[in-house]
């Protein structure tokens, strides 16, 4: 049973459990997809029904960030822990490398996915990068066909929310991949273009503040966090 946080149902798993389930899905028939909502995406789902449906119909819904975990606790339905998408992806790639599985990287600016591919092949020997494509495309069909032809077992879809969630729901089965993961800006981190917050900031739930200090232009998006907490408090009063 999923934990409901403002209409989004989160799977209550530890990181190890989430990675194990991801690997199971990679090896399962059919097409599956994973989403990693943070408070910003939860707020998007409150306003966008199509996004909400796409998120809730995912095979795995993982809480990306401390905000969702705190929100769930405030509502009296605590989650085991935060399971950031980038850490889930790292665990998944480690397991896929051991099994010789293949991965397609989709998203980011031109050239970034290629840089990420080179870094990931060095970091995870045995992982096969089946192909890459930037996120600046106008037509879906050629990209879907490229992924299908690559024979990739999994796809990291890094198009930003809610575009990536809607894209996976609509096109996932056509790609032929067993697992698609919506991972936002993760390719920038894998490529070394963007630095992830140091462990201290992450451990203390301040990764969002670190990113804001590095990228002040994100202030508009960051304002979703206090709005999220206001909505959580309103929901708590209703209960």
Coordinates of C-alpha atoms in Angstrom, one line a residue:
X1 CA 0.0 0.0 0.0
X2 CA 1.4 3.4 -1.0
X3 CA 1.7 6.4 1.3
X4 CA -0.5 9.3 0.1
X5 CA 1.1 12.7 0.2
X6 CA -1.3 15.4 -1.2
X7 CA -2.7 13.0 -3.8
X8 CA 0.6 11.3 -4.8
X9 CA 1.1 7.8 -3.7
X10 CA 4.7 6.9 -2.6
X11 CA 6.2 3.5 -2.3
X12 CA 7.4 3.0 1.3
X13 CA 10.9 1.5 0.6
X14 CA 14.4 1.8 1.7
X15 CA 17.0 2.6 -0.9
X16 CA 18.2 -1.0 -1.0
X17 CA 14.6 -2.2 -1.4
X18 CA 14.0 0.3 -4.2
X19 CA 17.1 -0.7 -6.1
X20 CA 16.2 -4.4 -5.8
X21 CA 12.7 -3.7 -7.1
X22 CA 14.2 -1.7 -10.0
X23 CA 16.5 -4.5 -11.0
X24 CA 13.6 -6.9 -10.8
X25 CA 11.6 -4.7 -13.2
X26 CA 14.6 -4.6 -15.6
X27 CA 14.4 -8.3 -15.7
X28 CA 10.6 -8.6 -16.0
X29 CA 8.6 -8.8 -19.2
X30 CA 6.8 -5.8 -20.5
X31 CA 7.5 -2.1 -19.9
X32 CA 7.7 -0.4 -16.5
X33 CA 8.6 3.1 -15.3
X34 CA 9.9 4.8 -12.2
X35 CA 9.2 8.4 -11.1
X36 CA 11.0 10.3 -8.3
X37 CA 8.8 13.2 -7.2
X38 CA 10.0 16.0 -4.9
X39 CA 7.7 18.6 -3.3
X40 CA 7.9 20.7 -6.5
X41 CA 6.5 17.8 -8.6
X42 CA 3.8 17.0 -6.0
X43 CA 2.7 20.6 -6.4
X44 CA 2.7 20.2 -10.2
X45 CA 0.5 17.1 -9.8
X46 CA -2.0 19.1 -7.7
X47 CA -2.5 21.5 -10.6
X48 CA -2.0 19.1 -13.6
X49 CA -4.3 16.0 -13.7
X50 CA -2.4 14.4 -16.5
X51 CA 0.8 14.6 -14.6
X52 CA -0.8 13.3 -11.5
X53 CA -2.1 10.3 -13.4
X54 CA 1.3 9.6 -15.0
X55 CA 3.0 9.8 -11.6
X56 CA 0.6 7.6 -9.8
X57 CA 0.5 4.9 -12.5
X58 CA 4.3 4.4 -12.3
X59 CA 5.5 1.1 -11.1
X60 CA 7.7 2.8 -8.6
X61 CA 7.1 6.2 -7.0
X62 CA 10.1 7.2 -4.9
X63 CA 10.4 10.2 -2.6
X64 CA 13.2 12.4 -3.9
X65 CA 14.2 14.7 -1.1
X66 CA 13.6 15.3 2.6
X67 CA 10.6 17.5 1.9
X68 CA 8.3 14.7 0.9
X69 CA 9.5 12.6 3.9
X70 CA 8.8 15.4 6.3
X71 CA 5.4 15.9 4.7
X72 CA 4.5 12.3 5.1
X73 CA 5.5 12.3 8.7
X74 CA 3.5 15.5 9.4
X75 CA 0.4 13.6 7.9
X76 CA 1.0 10.7 10.3
X77 CA 2.0 8.3 7.6
X78 CA 5.9 8.2 7.7
X79 CA 8.0 6.9 4.9
X80 CA 11.1 4.8 5.7
X81 CA 13.6 7.2 4.1
X82 CA 14.2 9.5 1.2
X83 CA 15.3 7.8 -1.9
X84 CA 16.9 10.4 -4.2
X85 CA 16.6 9.5 -7.9
X86 CA 20.3 10.0 -8.6
X87 CA 21.2 7.6 -5.8
X88 CA 18.6 5.1 -7.0
X89 CA 20.1 5.4 -10.5
X90 CA 23.6 4.7 -9.2
X91 CA 22.4 1.6 -7.4
X92 CA 20.5 0.4 -10.4
X93 CA 23.5 0.9 -12.7
X94 CA 25.8 -1.0 -10.3
X95 CA 23.4 -4.0 -10.5
X96 CA 22.9 -3.7 -14.2
X97 CA 26.7 -3.6 -14.8
X98 CA 27.0 -7.0 -13.0
X99 CA 24.4 -8.4 -15.3
X100 CA 25.8 -6.8 -18.5
X101 CA 22.6 -4.9 -19.1
X102 CA 22.3 -2.0 -21.5
X103 CA 21.2 1.6 -20.8
X104 CA 20.0 4.5 -23.1
X105 CA 20.5 8.1 -21.9
X106 CA 17.9 10.6 -23.0
X107 CA 17.9 14.3 -22.1
X108 CA 19.9 17.4 -21.2
X109 CA 21.7 19.8 -23.6
X110 CA 23.4 18.5 -26.7
X111 CA 26.7 16.7 -25.8
X112 CA 25.9 16.2 -22.1
X113 CA 24.5 12.7 -22.5
X114 CA 27.6 11.7 -24.4
X115 CA 29.8 13.0 -21.6
X116 CA 27.7 11.2 -19.1
X117 CA 27.9 8.0 -21.1
X118 CA 31.7 8.1 -21.1
X119 CA 31.9 8.7 -17.4
X120 CA 29.3 6.0 -16.6
X121 CA 31.1 3.4 -18.7
X122 CA 34.3 4.0 -16.8
X123 CA 32.6 4.0 -13.4
X124 CA 30.4 0.9 -14.0
X125 CA 32.5 -1.7 -16.0
X126 CA 30.1 -4.1 -17.6
X127 CA 27.3 -1.5 -18.1
X128 CA 26.6 -1.2 -21.8
X129 CA 25.6 2.3 -23.0
X130 CA 23.2 1.4 -25.9
X131 CA 22.9 5.0 -27.1
X132 CA 22.3 8.7 -26.2
X133 CA 20.1 11.5 -27.3
X134 CA 19.8 15.1 -26.1
X135 CA 16.5 16.5 -24.8
X136 CA 16.1 19.1 -27.5
X137 CA 13.9 17.2 -29.9
X138 CA 10.7 18.3 -31.5
X139 CA 9.3 15.0 -32.7
X140 CA 9.0 11.9 -30.4
X141 CA 8.7 9.2 -33.0
X142 CA 12.4 9.3 -34.3
X143 CA 13.7 9.2 -30.7
X144 CA 11.4 6.3 -29.7
X145 CA 12.6 4.4 -32.8
X146 CA 16.2 5.1 -32.0
X147 CA 15.8 3.7 -28.5
X148 CA 13.9 0.7 -29.8
X149 CA 16.7 -0.1 -32.3
X150 CA 19.3 0.2 -29.6
X151 CA 17.8 -2.7 -27.8
X152 CA 18.3 -1.0 -24.4
X153 CA 17.1 -2.8 -21.3
X154 CA 16.6 0.5 -19.5
X155 CA 16.3 4.3 -20.3
X156 CA 17.1 7.2 -18.1
X157 CA 14.6 9.9 -19.2
X158 CA 15.9 13.3 -18.1
X159 CA 13.5 15.8 -19.6
X160 CA 12.3 17.6 -16.5
X161 CA 8.9 17.3 -14.8
X162 CA 6.2 16.7 -15.8
X163 CA 7.4 16.2 -19.4
X164 CA 9.5 13.1 -18.6
X165 CA 6.6 11.5 -16.6
X166 CA 4.1 12.1 -19.4
X167 CA 6.7 10.9 -22.0
X168 CA 7.4 7.7 -20.2
X169 CA 3.7 6.9 -19.8
X170 CA 2.9 7.6 -23.4
X171 CA 6.0 6.2 -25.2
X172 CA 7.5 3.7 -22.8
X173 CA 6.0 0.5 -24.4
X174 CA 7.1 1.6 -27.9
X175 CA 10.7 1.9 -26.9
X176 CA 11.0 -1.8 -26.2
X177 CA 12.9 -1.2 -22.9
X178 CA 11.8 -3.0 -19.8
X179 CA 12.4 0.0 -17.4
X180 CA 12.4 3.8 -17.9
X181 CA 13.4 6.1 -15.1
X182 CA 12.5 9.8 -14.9
X183 CA 15.6 11.5 -13.4
X184 CA 15.4 15.2 -14.1
X185 CA 18.8 16.8 -14.2
X186 CA 20.8 13.7 -13.3
X187 CA 22.6 13.6 -16.6
X188 CA 24.2 16.9 -15.9
X189 CA 25.6 15.4 -12.6
X190 CA 26.8 12.2 -14.3
X191 CA 28.5 14.3 -17.0
X192 CA 30.2 16.5 -14.4
X193 CA 28.5 19.6 -15.7
X194 CA 26.7 20.2 -12.4
X195 CA 28.1 19.4 -8.9
X196 CA 25.8 17.6 -6.5
X197 CA 25.5 18.9 -3.0
X198 CA 28.2 17.6 -0.6
X199 CA 27.2 14.9 1.8
X200 CA 26.9 17.2 4.8
X201 CA 24.2 19.3 3.1
X202 CA 22.4 16.2 1.8
X203 CA 22.5 14.4 5.2
X204 CA 20.9 17.5 6.8
X205 CA 18.1 17.9 4.3
X206 CA 19.7 21.1 2.9
X207 CA 20.5 19.9 -0.7
X208 CA 17.8 22.2 -2.0
X209 CA 19.5 25.2 -0.3
X210 CA 22.9 24.3 -1.7
X211 CA 21.4 24.2 -5.2
X212 CA 19.8 27.5 -4.6
X213 CA 23.1 29.1 -3.5
X214 CA 24.7 27.7 -6.7
X215 CA 21.8 28.6 -8.9
X216 CA 19.9 31.7 -7.6
X217 CA 17.7 31.7 -10.7
X218 CA 16.0 28.6 -9.2
X219 CA 14.3 30.7 -6.5
X220 CA 10.9 30.6 -8.4
X221 CA 11.0 26.8 -8.4
X222 CA 12.2 26.6 -4.8
X223 CA 9.2 28.6 -3.6
X224 CA 7.2 25.4 -4.3
X225 CA 8.7 23.9 -1.1
X226 CA 7.1 26.3 1.4
X227 CA 3.9 26.1 -0.6
X228 CA 4.0 22.3 -0.3
X229 CA 4.4 22.5 3.5
X230 CA 1.5 24.9 3.7
X231 CA -0.7 22.4 1.8
X232 CA 0.5 19.6 4.0
X233 CA -0.5 21.5 7.1
X234 CA -3.9 22.2 5.5
X235 CA -4.4 18.5 4.8
X236 CA -3.3 17.6 8.3
X237 CA -6.0 20.0 9.7
X238 CA -8.6 18.3 7.5
X239 CA -7.7 14.9 9.0

